[in-house]
Amino acid sequence: MISNAVKYSKAGKPVDFTLTVHSDRILAQVRDRGIGIPAEDWPRLFEAFHRAQNVGNITGTGLGLSIVKQCVDLHDGQISFESHLGKGTTFTVMLPLRGSVVTMGCDCGF
């Protein structure tokens, strides 16, 4: 998702990545300010080898989002997106937390 966000964004435009941990799930969100995805392509967006009709000469295989979707499905998660032509796209992945929760931090003695 990050690779696609960079690839389809206009030069010099930022790509945002946020990761939010809740008690029962993790949300990862990638937002670009790129070309956007035409509504006609939305139903097939996660199909292998499908590429949006407005990609022009931007190279790719059409496998990235298909692989992401398969991984998300294997973890009983959800993936969604919101897109506006010429303004950009936001992808959101939700993965449920199960079992032990690993806390991250540093007890560095500071």
CSV table of C-alpha atoms in Angstrom, one decimal, residues 16-75:
chain,number,residue,atom,x,y,z
A,16,ASP,CA,0.8,9.6,5.3
A,17,PHE,CA,1.0,6.4,7.2
A,18,THR,CA,-0.8,6.0,10.6
A,19,LEU,CA,-0.9,3.0,12.8
A,20,THR,CA,-3.4,2.9,15.7
A,21,VAL,CA,-3.6,0.1,18.3
A,22,HIS,CA,-6.9,-0.4,20.0
A,23,SER,CA,-7.7,-3.0,22.7
A,24,ASP,CA,-9.2,-5.4,20.1
A,25,ARG,CA,-7.7,-4.4,16.8
A,26,ILE,CA,-5.0,-2.6,14.9
A,27,LEU,CA,-5.7,0.0,12.2
A,28,ALA,CA,-3.2,0.8,9.5
A,29,GLN,CA,-4.0,3.7,7.2
A,30,VAL,CA,-2.1,4.9,4.1
A,31,ARG,CA,-3.2,8.2,2.5
A,32,ASP,CA,-1.8,9.7,-0.7
A,33,ARG,CA,-2.5,12.8,-2.7
A,34,GLY,CA,-2.3,11.1,-6.1
A,35,ILE,CA,-4.3,10.4,-9.2
A,36,GLY,CA,-7.2,8.7,-7.4
A,37,ILE,CA,-9.0,5.5,-8.5
A,38,PRO,CA,-11.9,5.8,-11.0
A,39,ALA,CA,-15.2,4.5,-9.6
A,40,GLU,CA,-15.5,2.1,-12.5
A,41,ASP,CA,-12.4,0.3,-11.2
A,42,TRP,CA,-13.6,-0.1,-7.6
A,43,PRO,CA,-15.4,-3.5,-7.9
A,44,ARG,CA,-12.3,-5.1,-9.4
A,45,LEU,CA,-9.6,-3.3,-7.4
A,46,PHE,CA,-8.4,-6.3,-5.4
A,47,GLU,CA,-8.4,-8.8,-8.3
A,48,ALA,CA,-5.0,-10.1,-9.4
A,49,PHE,CA,-3.6,-8.3,-12.5
A,50,HIS,CA,-6.3,-5.6,-12.5
A,51,ARG,CA,-5.0,-2.1,-13.0
A,52,ALA,CA,-7.0,1.1,-12.9
A,53,GLN,CA,-7.8,2.6,-16.3
A,54,ASN,CA,-6.1,5.9,-15.4
A,55,VAL,CA,-2.6,4.7,-14.6
A,56,GLY,CA,-1.2,5.8,-17.9
A,57,ASN,CA,2.5,4.9,-18.3
A,58,ILE,CA,3.0,4.2,-14.6
A,59,THR,CA,4.4,0.6,-14.5
A,60,GLY,CA,3.0,-2.2,-12.4
A,61,THR,CA,1.7,-5.7,-12.4
A,62,GLY,CA,-1.6,-5.3,-10.7
A,63,LEU,CA,-0.7,-7.8,-8.0
A,64,GLY,CA,0.0,-5.5,-5.0
A,65,LEU,CA,-3.5,-4.9,-3.7
A,66,SER,CA,-4.5,-8.5,-4.5
A,67,ILE,CA,-1.7,-9.8,-2.3
A,68,VAL,CA,-2.5,-7.3,0.5
A,69,LYS,CA,-6.2,-8.4,0.4
A,70,GLN,CA,-5.2,-12.0,0.6
A,71,CYS,CA,-3.0,-11.4,3.6
A,72,VAL,CA,-5.7,-9.3,5.4
A,73,ASP,CA,-8.3,-12.0,4.7
A,74,LEU,CA,-5.9,-14.7,6.2
A,75,HIS,CA,-5.8,-12.7,9.4
